[in-house]
Coordinates of C-alpha atoms in Angstrom, one line a residue:
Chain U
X6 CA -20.3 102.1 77.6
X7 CA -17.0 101.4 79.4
X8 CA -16.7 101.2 83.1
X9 CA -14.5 103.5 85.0
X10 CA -14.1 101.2 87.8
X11 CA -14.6 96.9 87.9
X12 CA -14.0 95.4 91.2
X13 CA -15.0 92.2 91.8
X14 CA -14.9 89.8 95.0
X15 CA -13.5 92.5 97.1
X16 CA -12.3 91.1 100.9
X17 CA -10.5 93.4 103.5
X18 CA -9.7 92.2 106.6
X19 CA -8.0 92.6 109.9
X20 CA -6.5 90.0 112.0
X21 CA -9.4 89.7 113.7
X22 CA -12.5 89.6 111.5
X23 CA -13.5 90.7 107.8
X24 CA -14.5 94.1 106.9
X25 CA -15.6 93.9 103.5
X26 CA -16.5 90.3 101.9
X27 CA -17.4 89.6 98.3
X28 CA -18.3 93.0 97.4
X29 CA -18.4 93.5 93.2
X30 CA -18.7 97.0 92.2
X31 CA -19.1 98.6 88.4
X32 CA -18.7 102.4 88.1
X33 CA -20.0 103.9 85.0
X34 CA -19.6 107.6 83.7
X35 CA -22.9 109.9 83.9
X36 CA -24.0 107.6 86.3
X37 CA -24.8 107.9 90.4
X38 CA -23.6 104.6 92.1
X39 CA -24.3 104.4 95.8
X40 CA -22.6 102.6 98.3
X41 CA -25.1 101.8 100.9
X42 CA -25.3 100.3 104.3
X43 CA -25.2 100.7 108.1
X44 CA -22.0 102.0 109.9
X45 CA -19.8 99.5 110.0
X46 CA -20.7 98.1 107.0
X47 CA -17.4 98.9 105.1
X48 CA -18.5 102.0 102.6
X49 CA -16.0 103.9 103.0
X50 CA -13.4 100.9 102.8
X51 CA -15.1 99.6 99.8
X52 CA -14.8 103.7 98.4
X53 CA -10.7 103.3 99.6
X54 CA -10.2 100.1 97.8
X55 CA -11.6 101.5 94.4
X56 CA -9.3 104.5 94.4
X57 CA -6.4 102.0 95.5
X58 CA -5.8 103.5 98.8
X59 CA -5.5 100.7 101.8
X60 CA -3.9 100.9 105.2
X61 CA -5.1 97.8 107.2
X62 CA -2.9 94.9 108.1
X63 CA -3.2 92.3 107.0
X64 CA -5.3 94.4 104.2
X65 CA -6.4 92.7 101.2
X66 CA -7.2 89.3 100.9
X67 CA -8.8 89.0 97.8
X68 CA -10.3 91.0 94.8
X69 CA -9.9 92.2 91.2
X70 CA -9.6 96.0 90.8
X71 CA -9.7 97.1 86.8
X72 CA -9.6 101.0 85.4
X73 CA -11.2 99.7 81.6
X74 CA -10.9 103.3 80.6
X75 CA -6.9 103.1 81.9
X76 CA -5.9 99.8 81.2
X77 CA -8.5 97.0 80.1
X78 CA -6.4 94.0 80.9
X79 CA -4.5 95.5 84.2
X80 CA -5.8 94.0 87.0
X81 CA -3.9 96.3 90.0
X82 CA -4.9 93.8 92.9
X83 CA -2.7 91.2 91.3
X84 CA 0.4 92.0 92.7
X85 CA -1.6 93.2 96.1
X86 CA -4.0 90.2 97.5
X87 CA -2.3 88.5 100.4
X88 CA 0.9 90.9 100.6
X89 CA 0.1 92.5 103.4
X90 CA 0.9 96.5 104.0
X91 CA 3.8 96.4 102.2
X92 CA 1.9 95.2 99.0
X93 CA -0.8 97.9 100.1
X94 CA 2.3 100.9 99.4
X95 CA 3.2 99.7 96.9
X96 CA -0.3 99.9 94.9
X97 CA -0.7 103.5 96.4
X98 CA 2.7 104.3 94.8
X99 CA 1.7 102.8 91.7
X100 CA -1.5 104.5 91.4
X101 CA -0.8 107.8 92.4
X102 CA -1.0 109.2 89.0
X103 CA -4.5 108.1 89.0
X104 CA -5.6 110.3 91.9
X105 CA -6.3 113.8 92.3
X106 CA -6.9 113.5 88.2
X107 CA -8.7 110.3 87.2
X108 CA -10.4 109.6 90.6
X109 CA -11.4 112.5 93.1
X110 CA -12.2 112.0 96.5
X111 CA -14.3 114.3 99.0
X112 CA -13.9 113.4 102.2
X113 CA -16.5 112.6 105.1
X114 CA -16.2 116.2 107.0
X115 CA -15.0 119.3 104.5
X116 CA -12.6 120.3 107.1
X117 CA -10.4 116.8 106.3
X118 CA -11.3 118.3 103.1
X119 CA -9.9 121.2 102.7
X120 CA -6.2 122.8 104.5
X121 CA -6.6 125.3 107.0
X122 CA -3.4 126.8 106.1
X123 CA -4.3 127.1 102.5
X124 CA -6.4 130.0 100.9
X125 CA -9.4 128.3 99.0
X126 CA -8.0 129.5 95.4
X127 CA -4.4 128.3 96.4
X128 CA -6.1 124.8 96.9
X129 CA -8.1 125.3 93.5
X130 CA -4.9 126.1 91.8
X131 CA -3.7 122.9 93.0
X132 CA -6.6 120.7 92.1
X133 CA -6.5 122.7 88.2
X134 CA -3.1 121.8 87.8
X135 CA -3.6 118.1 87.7
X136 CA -5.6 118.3 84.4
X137 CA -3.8 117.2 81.5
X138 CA -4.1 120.6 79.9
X139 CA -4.6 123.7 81.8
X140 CA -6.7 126.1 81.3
X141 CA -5.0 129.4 80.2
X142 CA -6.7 131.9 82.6
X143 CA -6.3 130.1 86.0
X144 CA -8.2 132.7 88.2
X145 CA -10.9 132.8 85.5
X146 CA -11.7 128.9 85.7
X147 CA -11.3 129.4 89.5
X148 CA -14.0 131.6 89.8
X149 CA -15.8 129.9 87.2
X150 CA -15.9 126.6 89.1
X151 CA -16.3 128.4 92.7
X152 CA -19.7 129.9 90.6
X153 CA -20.9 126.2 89.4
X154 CA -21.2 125.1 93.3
X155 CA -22.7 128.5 94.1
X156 CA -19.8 130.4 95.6
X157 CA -18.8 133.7 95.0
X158 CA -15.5 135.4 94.0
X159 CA -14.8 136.5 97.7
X160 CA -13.8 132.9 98.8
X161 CA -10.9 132.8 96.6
X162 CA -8.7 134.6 99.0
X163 CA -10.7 133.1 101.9
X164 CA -9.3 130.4 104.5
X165 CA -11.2 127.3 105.1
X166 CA -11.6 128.9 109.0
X167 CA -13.2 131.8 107.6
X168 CA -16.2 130.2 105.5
X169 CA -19.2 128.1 107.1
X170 CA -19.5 124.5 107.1
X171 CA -22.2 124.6 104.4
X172 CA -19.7 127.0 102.3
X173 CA -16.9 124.4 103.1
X174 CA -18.5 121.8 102.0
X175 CA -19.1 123.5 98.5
X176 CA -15.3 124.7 98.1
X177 CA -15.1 121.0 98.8
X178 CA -16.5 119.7 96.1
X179 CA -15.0 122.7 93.7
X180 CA -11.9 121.1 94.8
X181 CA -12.8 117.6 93.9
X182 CA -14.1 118.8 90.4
X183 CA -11.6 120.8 89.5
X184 CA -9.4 118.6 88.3
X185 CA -11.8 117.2 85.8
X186 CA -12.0 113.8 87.4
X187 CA -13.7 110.8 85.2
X188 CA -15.0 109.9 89.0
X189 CA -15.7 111.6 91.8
X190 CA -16.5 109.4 95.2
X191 CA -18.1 111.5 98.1
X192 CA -17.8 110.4 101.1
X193 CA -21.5 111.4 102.9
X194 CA -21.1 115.0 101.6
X195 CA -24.1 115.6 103.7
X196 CA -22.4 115.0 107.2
X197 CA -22.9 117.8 109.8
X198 CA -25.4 119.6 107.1
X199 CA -28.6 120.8 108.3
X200 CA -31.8 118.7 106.3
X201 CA -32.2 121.7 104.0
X202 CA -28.4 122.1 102.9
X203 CA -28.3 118.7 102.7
X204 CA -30.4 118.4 100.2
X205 CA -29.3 121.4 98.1
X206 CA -25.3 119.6 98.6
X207 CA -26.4 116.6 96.9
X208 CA -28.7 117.4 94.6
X209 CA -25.7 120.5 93.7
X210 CA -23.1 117.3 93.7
X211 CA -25.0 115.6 91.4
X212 CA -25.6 118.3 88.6
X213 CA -21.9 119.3 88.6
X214 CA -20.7 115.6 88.4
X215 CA -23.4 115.5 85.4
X216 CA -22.4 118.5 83.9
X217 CA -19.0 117.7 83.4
X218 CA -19.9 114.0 82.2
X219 CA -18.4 112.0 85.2
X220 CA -19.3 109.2 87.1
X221 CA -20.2 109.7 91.2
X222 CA -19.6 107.2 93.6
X223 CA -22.1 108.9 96.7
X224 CA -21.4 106.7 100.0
X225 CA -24.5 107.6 102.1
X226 CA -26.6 106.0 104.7
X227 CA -29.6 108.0 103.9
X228 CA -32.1 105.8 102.2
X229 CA -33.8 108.6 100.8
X230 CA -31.6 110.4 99.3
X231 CA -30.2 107.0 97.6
X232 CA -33.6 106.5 96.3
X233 CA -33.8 109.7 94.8
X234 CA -30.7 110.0 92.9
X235 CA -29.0 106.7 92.5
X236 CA -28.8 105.1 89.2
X237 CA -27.4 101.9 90.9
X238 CA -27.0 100.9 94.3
X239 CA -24.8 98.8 96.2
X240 CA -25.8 97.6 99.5
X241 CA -23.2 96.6 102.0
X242 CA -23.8 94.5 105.3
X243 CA -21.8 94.7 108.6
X244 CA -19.1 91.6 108.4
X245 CA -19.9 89.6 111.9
X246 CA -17.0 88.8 114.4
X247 CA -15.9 85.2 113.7
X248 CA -15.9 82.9 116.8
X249 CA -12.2 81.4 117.4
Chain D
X7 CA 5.6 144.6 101.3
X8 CA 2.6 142.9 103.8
X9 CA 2.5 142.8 107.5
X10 CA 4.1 139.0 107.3
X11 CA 7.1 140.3 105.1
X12 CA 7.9 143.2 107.3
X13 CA 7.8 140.6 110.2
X14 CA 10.1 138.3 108.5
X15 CA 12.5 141.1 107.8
X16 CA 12.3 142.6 111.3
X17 CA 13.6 139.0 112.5
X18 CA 15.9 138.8 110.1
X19 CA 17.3 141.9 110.9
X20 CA 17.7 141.1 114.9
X21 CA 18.9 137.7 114.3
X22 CA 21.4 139.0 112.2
X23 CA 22.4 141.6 114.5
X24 CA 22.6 138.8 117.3
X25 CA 25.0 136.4 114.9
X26 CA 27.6 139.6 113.7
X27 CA 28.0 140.5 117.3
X28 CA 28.9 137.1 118.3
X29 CA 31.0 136.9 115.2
X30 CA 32.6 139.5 116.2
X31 CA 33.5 138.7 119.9
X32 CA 37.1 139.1 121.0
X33 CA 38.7 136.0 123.0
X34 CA 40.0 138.2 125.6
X35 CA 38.6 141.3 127.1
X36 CA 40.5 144.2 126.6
X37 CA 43.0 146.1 129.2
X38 CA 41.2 148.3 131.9
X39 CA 42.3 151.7 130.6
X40 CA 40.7 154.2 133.7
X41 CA 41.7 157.0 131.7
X42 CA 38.3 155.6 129.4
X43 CA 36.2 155.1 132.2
X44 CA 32.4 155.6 132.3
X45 CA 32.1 157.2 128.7
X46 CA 28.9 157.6 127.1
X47 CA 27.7 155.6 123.7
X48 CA 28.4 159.3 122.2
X49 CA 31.9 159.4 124.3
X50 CA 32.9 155.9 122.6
X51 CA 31.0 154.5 120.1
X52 CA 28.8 152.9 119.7
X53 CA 27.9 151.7 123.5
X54 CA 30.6 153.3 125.4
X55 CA 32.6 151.9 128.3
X56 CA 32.6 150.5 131.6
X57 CA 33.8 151.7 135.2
X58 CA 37.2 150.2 134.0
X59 CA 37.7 152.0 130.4
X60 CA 36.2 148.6 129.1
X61 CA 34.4 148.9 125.6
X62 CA 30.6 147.8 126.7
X63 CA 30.3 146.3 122.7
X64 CA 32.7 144.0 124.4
X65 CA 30.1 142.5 126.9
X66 CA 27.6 142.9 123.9
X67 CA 29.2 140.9 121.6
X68 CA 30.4 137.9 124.2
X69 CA 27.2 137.5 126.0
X70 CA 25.7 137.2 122.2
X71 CA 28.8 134.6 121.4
X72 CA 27.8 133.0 124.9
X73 CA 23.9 132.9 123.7
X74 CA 24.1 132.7 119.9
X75 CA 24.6 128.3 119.0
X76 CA 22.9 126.6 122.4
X77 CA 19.8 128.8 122.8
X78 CA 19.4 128.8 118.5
X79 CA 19.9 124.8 118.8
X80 CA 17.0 124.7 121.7
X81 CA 14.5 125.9 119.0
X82 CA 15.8 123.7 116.4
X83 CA 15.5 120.9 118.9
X84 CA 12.0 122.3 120.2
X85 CA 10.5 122.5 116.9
X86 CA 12.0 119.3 116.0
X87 CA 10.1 117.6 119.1
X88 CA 6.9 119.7 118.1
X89 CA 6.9 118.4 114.3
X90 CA 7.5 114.9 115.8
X91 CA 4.2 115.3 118.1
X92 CA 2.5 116.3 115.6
X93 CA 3.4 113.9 112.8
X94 CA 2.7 111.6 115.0
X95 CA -0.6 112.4 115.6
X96 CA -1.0 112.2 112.2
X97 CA 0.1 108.3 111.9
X98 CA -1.6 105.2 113.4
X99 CA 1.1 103.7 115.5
X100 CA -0.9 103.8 118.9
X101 CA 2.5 102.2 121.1
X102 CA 5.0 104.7 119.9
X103 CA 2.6 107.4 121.1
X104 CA 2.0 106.0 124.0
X105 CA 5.5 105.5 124.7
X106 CA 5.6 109.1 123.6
X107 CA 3.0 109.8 125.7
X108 CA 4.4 108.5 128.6
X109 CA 7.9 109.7 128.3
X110 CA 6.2 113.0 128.4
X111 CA 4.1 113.0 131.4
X112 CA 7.2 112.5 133.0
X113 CA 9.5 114.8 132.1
X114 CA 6.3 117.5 131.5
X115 CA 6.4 116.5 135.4
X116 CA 9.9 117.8 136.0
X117 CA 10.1 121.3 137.8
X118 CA 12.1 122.8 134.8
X119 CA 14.4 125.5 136.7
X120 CA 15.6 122.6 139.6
X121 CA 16.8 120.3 137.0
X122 CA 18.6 123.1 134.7
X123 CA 20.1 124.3 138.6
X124 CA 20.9 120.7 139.3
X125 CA 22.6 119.8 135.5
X126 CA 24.4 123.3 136.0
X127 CA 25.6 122.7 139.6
X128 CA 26.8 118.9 138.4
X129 CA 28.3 119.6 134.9
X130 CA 32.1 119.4 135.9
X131 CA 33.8 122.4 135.0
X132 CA 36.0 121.7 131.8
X133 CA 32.3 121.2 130.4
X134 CA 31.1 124.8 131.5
X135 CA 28.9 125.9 128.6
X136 CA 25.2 126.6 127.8
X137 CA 25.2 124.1 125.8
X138 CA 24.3 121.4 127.6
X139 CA 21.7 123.1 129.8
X140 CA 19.9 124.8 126.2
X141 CA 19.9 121.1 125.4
X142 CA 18.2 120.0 128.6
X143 CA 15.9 122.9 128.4
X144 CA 15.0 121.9 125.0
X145 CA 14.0 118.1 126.6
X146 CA 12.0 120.1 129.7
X147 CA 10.1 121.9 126.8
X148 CA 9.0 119.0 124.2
X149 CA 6.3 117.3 126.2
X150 CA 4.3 120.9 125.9
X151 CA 5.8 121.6 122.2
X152 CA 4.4 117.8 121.6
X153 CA 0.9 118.4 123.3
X154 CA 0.2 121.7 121.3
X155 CA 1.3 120.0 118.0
X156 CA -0.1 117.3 118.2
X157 CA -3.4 119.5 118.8
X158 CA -3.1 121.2 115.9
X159 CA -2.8 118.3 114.0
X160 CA -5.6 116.9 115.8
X161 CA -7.8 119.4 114.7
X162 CA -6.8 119.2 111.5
X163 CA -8.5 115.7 111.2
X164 CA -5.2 113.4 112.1
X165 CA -5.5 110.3 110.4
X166 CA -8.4 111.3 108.0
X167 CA -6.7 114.5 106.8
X168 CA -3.5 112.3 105.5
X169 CA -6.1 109.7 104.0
X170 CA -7.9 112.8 102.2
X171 CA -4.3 114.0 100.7
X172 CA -3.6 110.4 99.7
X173 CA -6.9 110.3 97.9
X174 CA -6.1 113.6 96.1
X175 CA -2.8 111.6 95.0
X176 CA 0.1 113.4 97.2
X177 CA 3.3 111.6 98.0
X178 CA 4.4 110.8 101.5
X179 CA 7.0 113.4 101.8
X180 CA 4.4 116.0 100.1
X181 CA 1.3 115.1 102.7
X182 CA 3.7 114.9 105.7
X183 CA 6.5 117.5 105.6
X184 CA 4.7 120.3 103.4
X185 CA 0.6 120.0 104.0
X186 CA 0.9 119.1 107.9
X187 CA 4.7 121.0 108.6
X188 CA 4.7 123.6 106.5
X189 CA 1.2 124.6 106.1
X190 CA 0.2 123.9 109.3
X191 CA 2.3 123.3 111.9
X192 CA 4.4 125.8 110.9
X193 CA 3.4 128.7 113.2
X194 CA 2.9 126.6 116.4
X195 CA 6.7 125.0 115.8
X196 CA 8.4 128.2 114.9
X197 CA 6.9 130.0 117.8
X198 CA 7.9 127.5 120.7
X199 CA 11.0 127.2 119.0
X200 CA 11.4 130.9 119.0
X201 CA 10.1 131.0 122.9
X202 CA 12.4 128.4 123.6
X203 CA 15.4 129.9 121.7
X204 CA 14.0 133.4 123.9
X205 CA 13.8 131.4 127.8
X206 CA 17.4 130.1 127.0
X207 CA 18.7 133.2 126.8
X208 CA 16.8 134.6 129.7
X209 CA 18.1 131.4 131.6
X210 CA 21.6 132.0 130.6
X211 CA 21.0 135.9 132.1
X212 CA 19.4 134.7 135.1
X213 CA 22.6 131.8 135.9
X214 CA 25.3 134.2 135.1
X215 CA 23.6 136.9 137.4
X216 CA 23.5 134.5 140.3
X217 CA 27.0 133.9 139.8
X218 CA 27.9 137.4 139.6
X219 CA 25.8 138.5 142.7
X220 CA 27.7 135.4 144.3
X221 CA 30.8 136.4 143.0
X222 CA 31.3 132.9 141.4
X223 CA 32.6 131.1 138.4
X224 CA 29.5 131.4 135.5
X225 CA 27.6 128.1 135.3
X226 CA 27.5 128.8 131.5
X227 CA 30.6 130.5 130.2
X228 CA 34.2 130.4 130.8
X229 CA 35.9 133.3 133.0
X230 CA 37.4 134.8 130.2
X231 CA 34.2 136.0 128.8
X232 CA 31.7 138.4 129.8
X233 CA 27.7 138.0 130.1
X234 CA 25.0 140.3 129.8
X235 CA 24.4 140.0 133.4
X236 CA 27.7 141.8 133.8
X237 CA 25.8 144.7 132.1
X238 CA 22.5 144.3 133.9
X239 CA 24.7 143.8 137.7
X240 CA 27.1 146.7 136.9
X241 CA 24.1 148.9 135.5
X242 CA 21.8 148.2 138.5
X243 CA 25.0 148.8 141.1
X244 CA 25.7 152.3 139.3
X245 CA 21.7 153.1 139.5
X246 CA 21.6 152.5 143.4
X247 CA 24.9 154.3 143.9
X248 CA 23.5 157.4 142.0
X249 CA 26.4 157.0 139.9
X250 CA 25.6 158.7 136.6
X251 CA 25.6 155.5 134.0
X252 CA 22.5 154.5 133.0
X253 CA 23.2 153.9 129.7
X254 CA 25.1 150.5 130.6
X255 CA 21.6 149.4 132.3
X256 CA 20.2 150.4 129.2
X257 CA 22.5 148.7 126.9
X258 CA 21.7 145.2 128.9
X259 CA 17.8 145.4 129.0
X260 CA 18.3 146.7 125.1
X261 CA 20.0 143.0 124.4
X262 CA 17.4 141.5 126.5
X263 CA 14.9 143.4 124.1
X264 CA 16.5 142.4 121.1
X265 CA 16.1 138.7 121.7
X266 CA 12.3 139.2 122.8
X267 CA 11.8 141.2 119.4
X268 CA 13.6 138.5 117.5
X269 CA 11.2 136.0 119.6
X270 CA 8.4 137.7 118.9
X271 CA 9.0 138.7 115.3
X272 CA 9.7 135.1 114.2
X273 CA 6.5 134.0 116.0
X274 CA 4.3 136.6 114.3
X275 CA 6.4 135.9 110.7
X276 CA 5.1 132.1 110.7
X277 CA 1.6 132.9 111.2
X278 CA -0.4 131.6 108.4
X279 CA -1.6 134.9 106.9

């Protein structure tokens, strides 16, 4: 089986200290990969760097990044490692196509998620129309997704304001399937959920992503639910402060 | 048609009606004809005349020319300042928003209606206009336009709400100028732009009024021209005389009304839903 995702000797780092040092990561469809570790640890980072999306000066120091299922050869850090931020835009230009359709991302909180401004359906529509082919009856597969994470028809006209936090987080993750993704990397889904809708988020993130045959990258710092549902695991440690 | 269309069409409509009557303004006033005098909107239509045989359209239709450009350009420049704010919150360039920051605090400091007296009272007189003080309204205004955009955007997650577009594979321009501006800042800009666009005219009002009551030279318009405080001083005289002409009272709080309805129309059109 091909991996969606091959990064290898991943370093970030600031001016001041390293964030992320020689992290390797393979991402496989079907599969649950969790990215584990304290806050501070660099999860999220680590999450960034696999969907190509960096913002820290000096950035990227080091790394391979490959999308086998893209481009088996293409190694999209090449151009990156040591350039700085301006290397860093240019990889998120270059990528762009890959997000939103290859690689979905649901964010830490569902209301960085999600647009206030935007009706829940208006954002599905958005999400659908990345696919490659659309499906012909767009409110159908709206509805028909909103169903799979167990909302009803109602929240299509709804704004994100007007639904509850566990609701939110559900039309988050309709938005991040929707688009068919080969991967979808949730960052803690389960932040700000109570210990019962927690559980029923994941375990609801999982089937879906399973369902549909893609690969889930969960960043969590719940052992637990790591054990549980993880079919591999990658543990990050906190970088320390280097003495000048 | 939804509440939100008929909004949109109501300030249309107003704003409209504002631009086509300063369109429309004459250079001069016309000849006092007393044989005219005092006539009803019915009398001479459409708003009838003043205590000189004066058409009162006239007043309309110069005070609007007087209004129209500066206090339209204070919105534009008070929305601008409010998208700014709030883009900014939405970036990680912590010494431009503190520069920002502290820029503001000092003109958000300012006591508005001294310095617009004081830039009035020291613009030299070939430079008479409402230009300048709509402009220096519209500086008074953007530390408060900033704060409230850059709480929106705040709220909407800042920095973590552009990284969750990026992720979903938006552009720049797309994340920036339509998710955070459009969708979202949108009613906040449009309505302190359309408050601001409101005050101006109220301030130009207020400064020709003193310098009516005061018998002076307007601080915002040349001689030639006449305000709506014209309407509003004449009106209130005629009231306390008992002279019977209401209706020239009437016709200067009706402009007044106009531009709150156009204010308040355009704030309630931007609303999200």
């Amino acid at each position: 089986m091909s991996q969606l995702i091959e990064l290898r000797d991943l370093w970030i780092a600031t001016h001041q200290r390293d964030l992320v040092k020689g992290i390797d990561v393979d991402i496989f469809p079907e599969q649950v990969t969790a990215l584990c570790g304290p806050s501070g640890s660099g999860k999220s980072l680590t999450a960034r760097a696999m969907m190509s999306v960096l913002d820290v000066a000096p950035g990227l120091r080091g790394g391979h990044l490959r999308y086998p299922t893209i481009d088996s050869k293409k190694d999209w850090f090449a151009d990156v490692v040591g350039k700085g931020m301006s290397g860093q835009m240019r990889l998120l230009k270059q990528t762009r196509h890959l997000r939103g359709h290859f690689i979905t991302y649901s964010p830490q909180s569902a209301s960085s998620a999600l647009n206030p401004g935007r009706t829940i359906g208006r954002q599905m529509e958005l999400a659908i129309a990345r696919r490659p082919n659309p499906p012909t009856s767009l409110s159908k597969e709206i509805v028909r997704i909103l169903g799979q994470v167990g909302l009803d028809r109602a929240s299509v006209a709804a704004l994100p304001g007007e639904l509850s936090g566990g609701m939110c987080q559900r039309a988050a993750l309709a938005i991040a399937i929707a688009p068919n993704p080969d991967l979808v990397i949730a960052d803690e889904p389960e932040t700000g959920l109570d210990p019962v809708l927690r559980r029923a988020v994941i375990e609801l993130l999982v089937s879906v992503v399973r369902q549909n045959g893609a690969g889930l990258v969960l960043i969590s710092h719940h052992e637990d639910t790591v054990d549980r549902i993880a079919d591999a695991v990658v543990r990050l440690k906190p970088q320390v402060m280097e003495a000048k | 048609m939804n509440r939100r269309h008929l909004y949109i069409a109501l300030a249309g409509f107003c704003f409209v009606t504002l631009l086509a009557l300063a369109w429309s303004a004459p250079d001069l006033p016309s000849t006092i004809d007393r044989s005219q005098r005092s006539l009803k909107p019915w009398e001479y239509w459409p708003l009838g005349t003043d205590m000189n045989g004066r058409p009162l359209i006239e007043y309309a239709s110069q005070g609007a020319r007087v209004i129209a450009i500066p206090s339209f350009l204070a919105g534009i420049l008070v929305a601008f300042f409010g998208m700014m704010g709030g883009l900014l919150r939405c970036v990680e360039w912590p010494t431009i928003q503190t520069m920002v920051q502290f820029i503001g605090e000092i003109v958000g400091a300012l006591p508005r209606m001294v310095v617009i007296l004081v830039v009035a009272l020291l613009l030299p007189t070939e430079w008479r206009s409402l230009m300048p003080l709509a402009v220096v309204w519209a500086i008074l205004c953007a530390p408060g336009a900033i704060d409230e955009a850059g709480a929106v955007a705040a709220r909407l997650g800042g920095t973590r709400f552009v990284e969750a577009l990026k992720a979903h594979g938006f552009g720049a321009w797309r994340i920036y100028m339509h998710h955070i501006v459009v969708l979202n800042l949108r009613p906040v800009l449009v309505r302190q732009g359309a408050e601001a666009m409101m005050t101006v005219a109220f301030l130009e009002v207020a400064l020709s009024y003193l310098a009516v009551v005061e018998d002076q030279s307007s601080f915002t318009h040349s001689d030639n021209l006449r305000s709506w405080a014209d309407l509003l001083k004449e009106g209130y005289l005629w009231l306390a005389l008992g002279i019977d002409s209401g209706h020239v009272l009437f016709v200067g709080l009706g402009l007044l009304g106009l531009v709150v309805l156009t204010a308040t129309a355009l704030g309630k059109a931007a609303e999200a839903r």
